[in-house]
Amino acid sequence: MVIEPLSHFHGGLVLRHHKKKSCEKETRSAGLPESLVIAIKSNRGAAPRLLVEIGDRVLKGQIIAKPEHIMGSYSHAPTSGEVIDISNLPSASPDAIPALCVTLKPDGKDQWSEPTRLKKPESRQEIIDQIRAAGIVGLGGAGFPTHIKYYQAPFSDSAGNKNSTIIINGAECEPYISCDERLMLDHPHEIIIGTQWLIKAADAADAIIAIEDNIGGVKKRLMAEIKKQEITNMTVVKVPTIYPTGGEKQLVKVLTGKEVPSDQTPYSLGVIMQNVATAKAVYDAIELHKPLIERVVTVTGDSVQDPQNYLTLIGTPFSHLLALAHCSDSVDKLIIGGPMMGYAMPNAEIGIEKTTNCLLALPEDCTKPEIAPMPCIRCGDCVKVCPQELLPQQLLWYINGNDQTNDLEKARDHHVFDCIECGACSWVCPSHINLVDFYRFAKSELVYLDTKKAKSEQAQKRFEDREARLERIKAERQAKRRSKTSKLTDKSSAKVEISAVLARIKKQTEESADE
Amino acid sequence: MNKTLNTSSAPHIPSRIKVQTVMLWVCLALVPATFAHLYYFGPGILIQLVLAAVSAYLFEWWCLKWRKQPIKPFITDLSALVTAWLFVLCISPIAPWYVAVVGMFFAIVVAKHLYGGLGNNIFNPAMVAFAVILIAFPQSMSLWLPPGGFMDVGAIGNQQGLTFIEQLNWIFTGHTTSHIDAITTATPLSAIQTGLQQSFSLSEIIENPIFGDFGGLGWEWIANWLFLGGAFLLYKRIITWHIPAAVLLTTIAAATPFYLFNNDVFMSPQQHVFSGGIMLAAFFIATDPTSGCSSFKGKIIFGAGVAILTVLIRNFGAFPDGVAFAVLLMNMSAPLIDRVTVPTPYGKKTKGD
Ligand code: SF4
Ligand code: SF4
C-alpha cells in the first residue's frame, strides 16, 4: 500500500526535537504512588457502569467499570487496594474537564486477581473481544476504543482479495515526547506480535510501521524482529520529520499519497491507524492476558531535571511522576502531551489516563511570548505552514468579526472544521496571535449554534405538525359539514333529508308527549 | 508546586518571529537599491527618506494617540518606516519638501489609520501617497535629475551637477544658486510619453542619453538591486515567488504583443521591466500582504493584474507610469479575488473518491 517515493503534505514545520534527554535512558518503573485517581471515561456519552463502591477491596486487574454501550471501554484496577473515594474530579483531558474518578489506595501487595485464562483467540471476533475486554483504547492521544475500528473490517473486494492496511504510527512528531520511540527500542518483539494480531483482527493485507527519520536504531530493531518472526507482510518506513507528520491525515497522505476525505476516517481508504503503544497493549492483552493498566509516560520539559520515560500505572498522580523526575518549582505550565497540541493542567493531583503520553513541565521563559499579540498583518506565513491547506488569516478575519455581518458561517465556508488544531499557524505568526484558539472557539460556537438551530427547527416542526394536524381536523370537519349541506342543495335528496329530519323531530315530540 | 499553573491553550511554545523582524528584513532588502539610487541620483534620496520617515512617525504617533491605541508596540513595529521608504523610492529625489509630508499624511493617516491601522488597510499606503502626489503635484514628479556620478549629480558632458547643499536648498526653498532648470530632466518613462506626444518615434526618443542599455540609465541598475533585495526576501521567506513571478512574467507577456505590433510607439518588454516602478512593485509593493490576496492562486492573479494594468496605463494612459494606479486598482479587487480563490483543503479535493 505504501507508495514509493513517499508523498508529502502541504506546509508543516521543522521543530527542535528536545527528545534526546528523555529517550536515551531506559524506561523505569514509576512504582506505586500513595493513591491512584482513575478517571472512568465515557466515550460519546455512553457512561460505563461502576462495579465498585467506596470501601471495596479490589485486586489488580479486576474490572472496576463496565461499558453499557458498544462504544464504551472497560476499566481495570491497576493494583490491589481499597477504593477510598468515588467523585467527580478534574481529569487529564482538555480543560481538565471533570470526570467520574475512582480513587484507589494501594495496599502495597500488588496482588493479581484470578486471571481469566482465555485461550488464544482464533476468529477475528475473538481477537476483537479480547481487545475490548482488556480495555484498550488508542494510546496516541485520542483514546478512541480500539475494538470499534475492527468491527467494520474486513475489507475485501469481490474476488476476496484482502486490500486493507494497518498503519502503526510510531511517528511522534511533537517535540519532547519520546515514549513511543523508547517503547520501540525496548519492546520490538511485543510491538511486532501485537501488530500481527491487529492484521488478523482486520483481516488486513499488510501493515506499515511508520517512524520518523531522525530516530536511530529503531528501524533496525524492528526489521530484525520482523525477520526473526518470518513475517512477510510488514514493513518499517521512515517518514520525514516534519510536524505534524504523525497526524493521522498527514501520515496517510505521506504513506499512501491519498487524502482522507474531509468528513471521513482513514477507514474509507482501507486504512486503520494505530499507535505503537496500542500494538504493545494488544500483545499484553492477548499473549499475557494483561488488561491495559499501565503505560509509558515521558516526563520532561525544561523544569524537569531528570527527563525520563516511566512505566506508569493508570491513575498515578502527576505529582508522583514529577517528584521522581525532580521537577523544580520553576514550572509555569504543566502540559499533557506536547508543546504544540497538548493541554495545560491546573494542578498536579490529576491522575494519568490511558491516553496520557507525556507530562511536560515548562518554565515561564519557555512559554512566555516575547510580545503581546498584534493585529494580523496578513503576511501569509500561516498559509504556508497549514498542513490542511486552509487560509488561517481569513478564518481569523471572519471569526474576529471583521466582517460586517460578524458571521461565523463564513468561517465554516472557509473550512474551519477541517482544521486539525495542530497549532502550526500560531507558531509562525509574527503578530503572535494564538490562531488555534479562535478556531476552537468558532468550532464550538458553530456546533452550539447548529444544535440550537436543530432544536428550534425541531420545535418549529413540532409546532407546524400540530398546526397542520389541527388544520386537517378542521378541514375534515368542514368537509363533513359541507357534504351535509351539499346534500341539501341537491333538490331530490334535500327533500328526503328534510322529511327525515322532520320525521325525527316529530318522533321526538311524540315521545316527549307520551311521557 | 502549589502555585497556580498557567493554563493558557496550545501551542505552549511561542513563535520566535515578530512583526518587527519582518519589517526589518524588508528595510534591509531595500538598502542596495537605495545605494544605487544614491549613486546615480545623488543624496536627494537620503534627504527625502529622512523627511518622509520623520513625518510618517509623527503622523503615526498622532494617529495612535487619537485612536487611543497603545503607542509602544505599534510605533516600534517599523511598518511606517517601510511605507516611507517605499514611497521615497518612487518620488523624485529633488521633489520639494511638502511632497513627502503630504504623501505621508495620505499614507499614514488616510490609507492606514482611517482604515483601522496596521493590518486593516485595504490600499497600499505608499501607493496611495504616490498616487495622490502624481495627481496633486504632477510637475514636481516630472522633474528628475539626469543620472550621473555620485559627486556631481546631473553632470552631463561638461555641465556641472548639483552639490548636496544645492539639493538641500532646492528641496526646502525651491531656490538654488545654479541652473536647476538646465539640468533637470524627465524620467525615461515621461520622456517617452512626451516624445510620443510630439510624434517622435520610439527609436528616436531613446537616443537620449538618459536611456541606458535596456531601461534607463541608472534606473536599470536600481531595478537590478531591487531584484537582488527581492531575492533576499524570497530567501528569508518573507515573500513567496508567486507575486514577483506573476508580475514580471505577465509584464513581459503583456508588453510583447504591443511591441511586435508597432515598435515605434510601444516600448519593448525589457524596457517595461527595467524602468519605472515594475521591479519595486514586483518584489515590494504587490507583495504587501495586507492589501493583497491570501491564497497562492489569488497572489498570482493579483500580480498578473498589476502587470497588465501597468502595461495598459503606460501604453495608453495619461500617466507615464501606471504602477501606482495598477496596484490600487488591484487592491480594490483583492477581496473579490480572495472570495473566488479559497483553496480546497486537505481531504476535499477528491470528494467521493
Ligand atoms: S501568520 Fe499571523 S500575521 Fe501572518 S497572516 Fe497569519 S495570522 Fe496574520
Ligand atoms: S491549527 Fe488549523 S489552521 Fe492552523 S495550521 Fe493547523 S490545521 Fe491549519
JSON list of C-alpha atoms in Angstrom, two decimals, chain A residues 28-205:
[
{"chain": "A", "resi": 28, "resn": "ARG", "atom": "CA", "xyz": [11.99, 2.98, 34.55]},
{"chain": "A", "resi": 29, "resn": "SER", "atom": "CA", "xyz": [9.06, 1.89, 36.63]},
{"chain": "A", "resi": 30, "resn": "ALA", "atom": "CA", "xyz": [7.26, 4.71, 38.38]},
{"chain": "A", "resi": 31, "resn": "GLY", "atom": "CA", "xyz": [6.37, 2.34, 41.23]},
{"chain": "A", "resi": 32, "resn": "LEU", "atom": "CA", "xyz": [3.32, 2.55, 43.47]},
{"chain": "A", "resi": 33, "resn": "PRO", "atom": "CA", "xyz": [2.10, 6.02, 44.34]},
{"chain": "A", "resi": 34, "resn": "GLU", "atom": "CA", "xyz": [0.18, 6.71, 47.55]},
{"chain": "A", "resi": 35, "resn": "SER", "atom": "CA", "xyz": [-3.09, 6.77, 45.73]},
{"chain": "A", "resi": 36, "resn": "LEU", "atom": "CA", "xyz": [-4.37, 6.30, 42.21]},
{"chain": "A", "resi": 37, "resn": "VAL", "atom": "CA", "xyz": [-7.00, 8.54, 40.65]},
{"chain": "A", "resi": 38, "resn": "ILE", "atom": "CA", "xyz": [-8.60, 6.58, 37.85]},
{"chain": "A", "resi": 39, "resn": "ALA", "atom": "CA", "xyz": [-10.89, 8.51, 35.56]},
{"chain": "A", "resi": 40, "resn": "ILE", "atom": "CA", "xyz": [-13.78, 6.45, 34.21]},
{"chain": "A", "resi": 41, "resn": "LYS", "atom": "CA", "xyz": [-14.23, 7.85, 30.75]},
{"chain": "A", "resi": 42, "resn": "SER", "atom": "CA", "xyz": [-17.35, 7.62, 28.74]},
{"chain": "A", "resi": 43, "resn": "ASN", "atom": "CA", "xyz": [-16.99, 7.63, 25.03]},
{"chain": "A", "resi": 44, "resn": "ARG", "atom": "CA", "xyz": [-19.63, 9.55, 23.10]},
{"chain": "A", "resi": 45, "resn": "GLY", "atom": "CA", "xyz": [-21.94, 9.93, 26.03]},
{"chain": "A", "resi": 46, "resn": "ALA", "atom": "CA", "xyz": [-22.09, 6.24, 26.87]},
{"chain": "A", "resi": 47, "resn": "ALA", "atom": "CA", "xyz": [-21.11, 6.19, 30.54]},
{"chain": "A", "resi": 48, "resn": "PRO", "atom": "CA", "xyz": [-19.76, 2.86, 31.82]},
{"chain": "A", "resi": 49, "resn": "ARG", "atom": "CA", "xyz": [-21.33, 1.24, 34.85]},
{"chain": "A", "resi": 50, "resn": "LEU", "atom": "CA", "xyz": [-19.23, 1.32, 38.02]},
{"chain": "A", "resi": 51, "resn": "LEU", "atom": "CA", "xyz": [-18.76, -2.08, 39.63]},
{"chain": "A", "resi": 52, "resn": "VAL", "atom": "CA", "xyz": [-17.16, -0.90, 42.86]},
{"chain": "A", "resi": 53, "resn": "GLU", "atom": "CA", "xyz": [-18.20, 1.18, 45.84]},
{"chain": "A", "resi": 54, "resn": "ILE", "atom": "CA", "xyz": [-16.30, 3.17, 48.41]},
{"chain": "A", "resi": 55, "resn": "GLY", "atom": "CA", "xyz": [-14.69, 0.78, 50.87]},
{"chain": "A", "resi": 56, "resn": "ASP", "atom": "CA", "xyz": [-14.42, -2.11, 48.40]},
{"chain": "A", "resi": 57, "resn": "ARG", "atom": "CA", "xyz": [-11.18, -4.01, 48.21]},
{"chain": "A", "resi": 58, "resn": "VAL", "atom": "CA", "xyz": [-10.09, -4.64, 44.67]},
{"chain": "A", "resi": 59, "resn": "LEU", "atom": "CA", "xyz": [-7.41, -6.81, 43.15]},
{"chain": "A", "resi": 60, "resn": "LYS", "atom": "CA", "xyz": [-5.03, -5.90, 40.38]},
{"chain": "A", "resi": 61, "resn": "GLY", "atom": "CA", "xyz": [-6.65, -6.37, 37.01]},
{"chain": "A", "resi": 62, "resn": "GLN", "atom": "CA", "xyz": [-10.15, -6.54, 38.43]},
{"chain": "A", "resi": 63, "resn": "ILE", "atom": "CA", "xyz": [-12.81, -4.82, 36.33]},
{"chain": "A", "resi": 64, "resn": "ILE", "atom": "CA", "xyz": [-13.98, -1.67, 38.06]},
{"chain": "A", "resi": 65, "resn": "ALA", "atom": "CA", "xyz": [-16.16, -0.24, 35.32]},
{"chain": "A", "resi": 66, "resn": "LYS", "atom": "CA", "xyz": [-18.04, -1.99, 32.59]},
{"chain": "A", "resi": 67, "resn": "PRO", "atom": "CA", "xyz": [-19.34, -0.31, 29.44]},
{"chain": "A", "resi": 68, "resn": "GLU", "atom": "CA", "xyz": [-23.04, -0.38, 28.79]},
{"chain": "A", "resi": 69, "resn": "HIS", "atom": "CA", "xyz": [-22.58, 0.50, 25.21]},
{"chain": "A", "resi": 70, "resn": "ILE", "atom": "CA", "xyz": [-20.59, -0.85, 22.31]},
{"chain": "A", "resi": 71, "resn": "MET", "atom": "CA", "xyz": [-18.58, 2.40, 22.13]},
{"chain": "A", "resi": 72, "resn": "GLY", "atom": "CA", "xyz": [-17.50, 2.24, 25.75]},
{"chain": "A", "resi": 73, "resn": "SER", "atom": "CA", "xyz": [-14.47, 0.56, 27.21]},
{"chain": "A", "resi": 74, "resn": "TYR", "atom": "CA", "xyz": [-13.58, -1.39, 30.33]},
{"chain": "A", "resi": 75, "resn": "SER", "atom": "CA", "xyz": [-11.56, -0.03, 33.23]},
{"chain": "A", "resi": 76, "resn": "HIS", "atom": "CA", "xyz": [-9.46, -2.27, 35.46]},
{"chain": "A", "resi": 77, "resn": "ALA", "atom": "CA", "xyz": [-7.84, -1.74, 38.81]},
{"chain": "A", "resi": 78, "resn": "PRO", "atom": "CA", "xyz": [-4.14, -1.01, 38.21]},
{"chain": "A", "resi": 79, "resn": "THR", "atom": "CA", "xyz": [-3.12, -2.55, 41.53]},
{"chain": "A", "resi": 80, "resn": "SER", "atom": "CA", "xyz": [-4.70, -4.13, 44.59]},
{"chain": "A", "resi": 81, "resn": "GLY", "atom": "CA", "xyz": [-6.06, -1.90, 47.32]},
{"chain": "A", "resi": 82, "resn": "GLU", "atom": "CA", "xyz": [-9.09, -0.13, 48.68]},
{"chain": "A", "resi": 83, "resn": "VAL", "atom": "CA", "xyz": [-11.49, 2.22, 46.95]},
{"chain": "A", "resi": 84, "resn": "ILE", "atom": "CA", "xyz": [-11.46, 5.32, 49.14]},
{"chain": "A", "resi": 85, "resn": "ASP", "atom": "CA", "xyz": [-13.35, 7.78, 47.02]},
{"chain": "A", "resi": 86, "resn": "ILE", "atom": "CA", "xyz": [-15.64, 7.99, 44.04]},
{"chain": "A", "resi": 87, "resn": "SER", "atom": "CA", "xyz": [-16.31, 11.51, 42.86]},
{"chain": "A", "resi": 88, "resn": "ASN", "atom": "CA", "xyz": [-16.10, 13.95, 40.01]},
{"chain": "A", "resi": 89, "resn": "LEU", "atom": "CA", "xyz": [-12.57, 15.29, 39.75]},
{"chain": "A", "resi": 90, "resn": "PRO", "atom": "CA", "xyz": [-10.56, 17.17, 37.14]},
{"chain": "A", "resi": 91, "resn": "SER", "atom": "CA", "xyz": [-9.23, 14.73, 34.55]},
{"chain": "A", "resi": 92, "resn": "ALA", "atom": "CA", "xyz": [-6.23, 14.70, 32.24]},
{"chain": "A", "resi": 93, "resn": "SER", "atom": "CA", "xyz": [-8.32, 15.91, 29.30]},
{"chain": "A", "resi": 94, "resn": "PRO", "atom": "CA", "xyz": [-8.58, 19.28, 27.60]},
{"chain": "A", "resi": 95, "resn": "ASP", "atom": "CA", "xyz": [-9.58, 21.96, 30.11]},
{"chain": "A", "resi": 96, "resn": "ALA", "atom": "CA", "xyz": [-9.13, 19.34, 32.83]},
{"chain": "A", "resi": 97, "resn": "ILE", "atom": "CA", "xyz": [-12.80, 18.63, 32.37]},
{"chain": "A", "resi": 98, "resn": "PRO", "atom": "CA", "xyz": [-14.17, 16.82, 35.45]},
{"chain": "A", "resi": 99, "resn": "ALA", "atom": "CA", "xyz": [-14.86, 13.10, 35.11]},
{"chain": "A", "resi": 100, "resn": "LEU", "atom": "CA", "xyz": [-16.03, 10.38, 37.43]},
{"chain": "A", "resi": 101, "resn": "CYS", "atom": "CA", "xyz": [-12.88, 9.20, 39.22]},
{"chain": "A", "resi": 102, "resn": "VAL", "atom": "CA", "xyz": [-12.26, 6.18, 41.38]},
{"chain": "A", "resi": 103, "resn": "THR", "atom": "CA", "xyz": [-9.56, 6.86, 43.98]},
{"chain": "A", "resi": 104, "resn": "LEU", "atom": "CA", "xyz": [-7.71, 3.72, 44.98]},
{"chain": "A", "resi": 105, "resn": "LYS", "atom": "CA", "xyz": [-5.38, 3.38, 47.94]},
{"chain": "A", "resi": 106, "resn": "PRO", "atom": "CA", "xyz": [-2.86, 0.67, 47.06]},
{"chain": "A", "resi": 107, "resn": "ASP", "atom": "CA", "xyz": [-2.22, -1.93, 49.74]},
{"chain": "A", "resi": 108, "resn": "GLY", "atom": "CA", "xyz": [1.32, -2.46, 48.51]},
{"chain": "A", "resi": 109, "resn": "LYS", "atom": "CA", "xyz": [0.77, -6.18, 47.77]},
{"chain": "A", "resi": 110, "resn": "ASP", "atom": "CA", "xyz": [0.11, -5.63, 44.09]},
{"chain": "A", "resi": 111, "resn": "GLN", "atom": "CA", "xyz": [-1.94, -8.81, 44.14]},
{"chain": "A", "resi": 112, "resn": "TRP", "atom": "CA", "xyz": [-3.44, -10.01, 40.86]},
{"chain": "A", "resi": 113, "resn": "SER", "atom": "CA", "xyz": [-7.00, -11.10, 40.58]},
{"chain": "A", "resi": 114, "resn": "GLU", "atom": "CA", "xyz": [-7.53, -14.65, 39.37]},
{"chain": "A", "resi": 115, "resn": "PRO", "atom": "CA", "xyz": [-6.71, -14.24, 35.67]},
{"chain": "A", "resi": 116, "resn": "THR", "atom": "CA", "xyz": [-9.34, -15.47, 33.29]},
{"chain": "A", "resi": 117, "resn": "ARG", "atom": "CA", "xyz": [-7.26, -17.96, 31.38]},
{"chain": "A", "resi": 118, "resn": "LEU", "atom": "CA", "xyz": [-8.51, -17.20, 27.95]},
{"chain": "A", "resi": 119, "resn": "LYS", "atom": "CA", "xyz": [-7.40, -19.40, 25.16]},
{"chain": "A", "resi": 120, "resn": "LYS", "atom": "CA", "xyz": [-5.59, -17.82, 22.24]},
{"chain": "A", "resi": 121, "resn": "PRO", "atom": "CA", "xyz": [-8.22, -16.26, 20.02]},
{"chain": "A", "resi": 122, "resn": "GLU", "atom": "CA", "xyz": [-8.90, -17.94, 16.74]},
{"chain": "A", "resi": 123, "resn": "SER", "atom": "CA", "xyz": [-11.52, -15.97, 14.93]},
{"chain": "A", "resi": 124, "resn": "ARG", "atom": "CA", "xyz": [-11.49, -12.26, 14.19]},
{"chain": "A", "resi": 125, "resn": "GLN", "atom": "CA", "xyz": [-14.35, -11.78, 16.59]},
{"chain": "A", "resi": 126, "resn": "GLU", "atom": "CA", "xyz": [-12.42, -13.45, 19.40]},
{"chain": "A", "resi": 127, "resn": "ILE", "atom": "CA", "xyz": [-9.45, -11.15, 18.89]},
{"chain": "A", "resi": 128, "resn": "ILE", "atom": "CA", "xyz": [-11.69, -8.10, 18.89]},
{"chain": "A", "resi": 129, "resn": "ASP", "atom": "CA", "xyz": [-13.47, -9.33, 22.01]},
{"chain": "A", "resi": 130, "resn": "GLN", "atom": "CA", "xyz": [-10.22, -9.82, 23.86]},
{"chain": "A", "resi": 131, "resn": "ILE", "atom": "CA", "xyz": [-9.02, -6.37, 22.82]},
{"chain": "A", "resi": 132, "resn": "ARG", "atom": "CA", "xyz": [-12.27, -4.95, 24.12]},
{"chain": "A", "resi": 133, "resn": "ALA", "atom": "CA", "xyz": [-12.13, -6.91, 27.36]},
{"chain": "A", "resi": 134, "resn": "ALA", "atom": "CA", "xyz": [-8.64, -5.60, 28.05]},
{"chain": "A", "resi": 135, "resn": "GLY", "atom": "CA", "xyz": [-9.95, -2.03, 27.92]},
{"chain": "A", "resi": 136, "resn": "ILE", "atom": "CA", "xyz": [-7.65, -0.99, 25.10]},
{"chain": "A", "resi": 137, "resn": "VAL", "atom": "CA", "xyz": [-8.12, 2.46, 23.63]},
{"chain": "A", "resi": 138, "resn": "GLY", "atom": "CA", "xyz": [-5.98, 4.42, 21.20]},
{"chain": "A", "resi": 139, "resn": "LEU", "atom": "CA", "xyz": [-2.91, 5.32, 23.21]},
{"chain": "A", "resi": 140, "resn": "GLY", "atom": "CA", "xyz": [-1.71, 8.03, 20.86]},
{"chain": "A", "resi": 141, "resn": "GLY", "atom": "CA", "xyz": [-3.93, 10.60, 22.46]},
{"chain": "A", "resi": 142, "resn": "ALA", "atom": "CA", "xyz": [-7.41, 10.38, 21.00]},
{"chain": "A", "resi": 143, "resn": "GLY", "atom": "CA", "xyz": [-8.44, 7.48, 23.21]},
{"chain": "A", "resi": 144, "resn": "PHE", "atom": "CA", "xyz": [-10.86, 6.02, 20.69]},
{"chain": "A", "resi": 145, "resn": "PRO", "atom": "CA", "xyz": [-11.76, 2.47, 21.81]},
{"chain": "A", "resi": 146, "resn": "THR", "atom": "CA", "xyz": [-9.63, 0.19, 19.65]},
{"chain": "A", "resi": 147, "resn": "HIS", "atom": "CA", "xyz": [-12.13, -2.61, 19.12]},
{"chain": "A", "resi": 148, "resn": "ILE", "atom": "CA", "xyz": [-14.54, -0.34, 17.28]},
{"chain": "A", "resi": 149, "resn": "LYS", "atom": "CA", "xyz": [-12.12, 0.17, 14.42]},
{"chain": "A", "resi": 150, "resn": "TYR", "atom": "CA", "xyz": [-12.25, -3.53, 13.65]},
{"chain": "A", "resi": 151, "resn": "TYR", "atom": "CA", "xyz": [-15.95, -4.10, 13.66]},
{"chain": "A", "resi": 152, "resn": "GLN", "atom": "CA", "xyz": [-16.29, -2.71, 10.18]},
{"chain": "A", "resi": 153, "resn": "ALA", "atom": "CA", "xyz": [-13.48, -4.83, 8.78]},
{"chain": "A", "resi": 154, "resn": "PRO", "atom": "CA", "xyz": [-12.59, -6.89, 6.84]},
{"chain": "A", "resi": 155, "resn": "PHE", "atom": "CA", "xyz": [-12.06, -5.18, 3.58]},
{"chain": "A", "resi": 156, "resn": "SER", "atom": "CA", "xyz": [-12.01, -7.43, 0.63]},
{"chain": "A", "resi": 157, "resn": "ASP", "atom": "CA", "xyz": [-13.06, -6.96, -2.93]},
{"chain": "A", "resi": 158, "resn": "SER", "atom": "CA", "xyz": [-15.50, -9.18, -4.75]},
{"chain": "A", "resi": 159, "resn": "ALA", "atom": "CA", "xyz": [-12.73, -11.64, -5.56]},
{"chain": "A", "resi": 160, "resn": "GLY", "atom": "CA", "xyz": [-11.99, -11.95, -1.87]},
{"chain": "A", "resi": 161, "resn": "ASN", "atom": "CA", "xyz": [-8.61, -10.19, -2.03]},
{"chain": "A", "resi": 162, "resn": "LYS", "atom": "CA", "xyz": [-7.52, -8.52, 1.15]},
{"chain": "A", "resi": 163, "resn": "ASN", "atom": "CA", "xyz": [-6.90, -4.89, 0.48]},
{"chain": "A", "resi": 164, "resn": "SER", "atom": "CA", "xyz": [-6.66, -3.05, 3.73]},
{"chain": "A", "resi": 165, "resn": "THR", "atom": "CA", "xyz": [-3.60, -1.90, 5.60]},
{"chain": "A", "resi": 166, "resn": "ILE", "atom": "CA", "xyz": [-2.79, -1.38, 9.23]},
{"chain": "A", "resi": 167, "resn": "ILE", "atom": "CA", "xyz": [-0.57, 1.65, 9.79]},
{"chain": "A", "resi": 168, "resn": "ILE", "atom": "CA", "xyz": [1.25, 1.55, 13.08]},
{"chain": "A", "resi": 169, "resn": "ASN", "atom": "CA", "xyz": [2.01, 5.14, 13.92]},
{"chain": "A", "resi": 170, "resn": "GLY", "atom": "CA", "xyz": [5.40, 5.49, 15.53]},
{"chain": "A", "resi": 171, "resn": "ALA", "atom": "CA", "xyz": [5.90, 8.99, 14.22]},
{"chain": "A", "resi": 172, "resn": "GLU", "atom": "CA", "xyz": [5.59, 11.03, 17.36]},
{"chain": "A", "resi": 173, "resn": "CYS", "atom": "CA", "xyz": [6.11, 14.38, 15.72]},
{"chain": "A", "resi": 174, "resn": "GLU", "atom": "CA", "xyz": [5.60, 16.66, 18.69]},
{"chain": "A", "resi": 175, "resn": "PRO", "atom": "CA", "xyz": [8.75, 17.89, 20.37]},
{"chain": "A", "resi": 176, "resn": "TYR", "atom": "CA", "xyz": [9.76, 16.46, 23.77]},
{"chain": "A", "resi": 177, "resn": "ILE", "atom": "CA", "xyz": [7.63, 13.31, 23.65]},
{"chain": "A", "resi": 178, "resn": "SER", "atom": "CA", "xyz": [9.69, 10.13, 23.38]},
{"chain": "A", "resi": 179, "resn": "CYS", "atom": "CA", "xyz": [7.58, 7.37, 24.92]},
{"chain": "A", "resi": 180, "resn": "ASP", "atom": "CA", "xyz": [6.82, 5.74, 21.57]},
{"chain": "A", "resi": 181, "resn": "GLU", "atom": "CA", "xyz": [10.42, 5.80, 20.43]},
{"chain": "A", "resi": 182, "resn": "ARG", "atom": "CA", "xyz": [11.52, 4.33, 23.75]},
{"chain": "A", "resi": 183, "resn": "LEU", "atom": "CA", "xyz": [8.83, 1.66, 23.51]},
{"chain": "A", "resi": 184, "resn": "MET", "atom": "CA", "xyz": [10.03, 0.65, 20.04]},
{"chain": "A", "resi": 185, "resn": "LEU", "atom": "CA", "xyz": [13.58, 0.38, 21.32]},
{"chain": "A", "resi": 186, "resn": "ASP", "atom": "CA", "xyz": [12.56, -1.62, 24.39]},
{"chain": "A", "resi": 187, "resn": "HIS", "atom": "CA", "xyz": [9.82, -3.82, 23.01]},
{"chain": "A", "resi": 188, "resn": "PRO", "atom": "CA", "xyz": [10.21, -4.50, 19.28]},
{"chain": "A", "resi": 189, "resn": "HIS", "atom": "CA", "xyz": [9.05, -8.08, 19.76]},
{"chain": "A", "resi": 190, "resn": "GLU", "atom": "CA", "xyz": [5.84, -7.15, 21.54]},
{"chain": "A", "resi": 191, "resn": "ILE", "atom": "CA", "xyz": [5.01, -4.45, 19.01]},
{"chain": "A", "resi": 192, "resn": "ILE", "atom": "CA", "xyz": [5.51, -6.77, 16.04]},
{"chain": "A", "resi": 193, "resn": "ILE", "atom": "CA", "xyz": [3.44, -9.58, 17.54]},
{"chain": "A", "resi": 194, "resn": "GLY", "atom": "CA", "xyz": [0.75, -7.12, 18.62]},
{"chain": "A", "resi": 195, "resn": "THR", "atom": "CA", "xyz": [0.65, -5.77, 15.08]},
{"chain": "A", "resi": 196, "resn": "GLN", "atom": "CA", "xyz": [0.25, -9.28, 13.75]},
{"chain": "A", "resi": 197, "resn": "TRP", "atom": "CA", "xyz": [-2.82, -9.73, 15.92]},
{"chain": "A", "resi": 198, "resn": "LEU", "atom": "CA", "xyz": [-4.17, -6.46, 14.57]},
{"chain": "A", "resi": 199, "resn": "ILE", "atom": "CA", "xyz": [-3.65, -7.65, 11.00]},
{"chain": "A", "resi": 200, "resn": "LYS", "atom": "CA", "xyz": [-5.65, -10.73, 11.87]},
{"chain": "A", "resi": 201, "resn": "ALA", "atom": "CA", "xyz": [-8.34, -8.71, 13.61]},
{"chain": "A", "resi": 202, "resn": "ALA", "atom": "CA", "xyz": [-8.88, -6.63, 10.48]},
{"chain": "A", "resi": 203, "resn": "ASP", "atom": "CA", "xyz": [-8.12, -9.43, 8.07]},
{"chain": "A", "resi": 204, "resn": "ALA", "atom": "CA", "xyz": [-5.79, -6.87, 6.53]},
{"chain": "A", "resi": 205, "resn": "ALA", "atom": "CA", "xyz": [-3.32, -7.45, 3.73]}
]
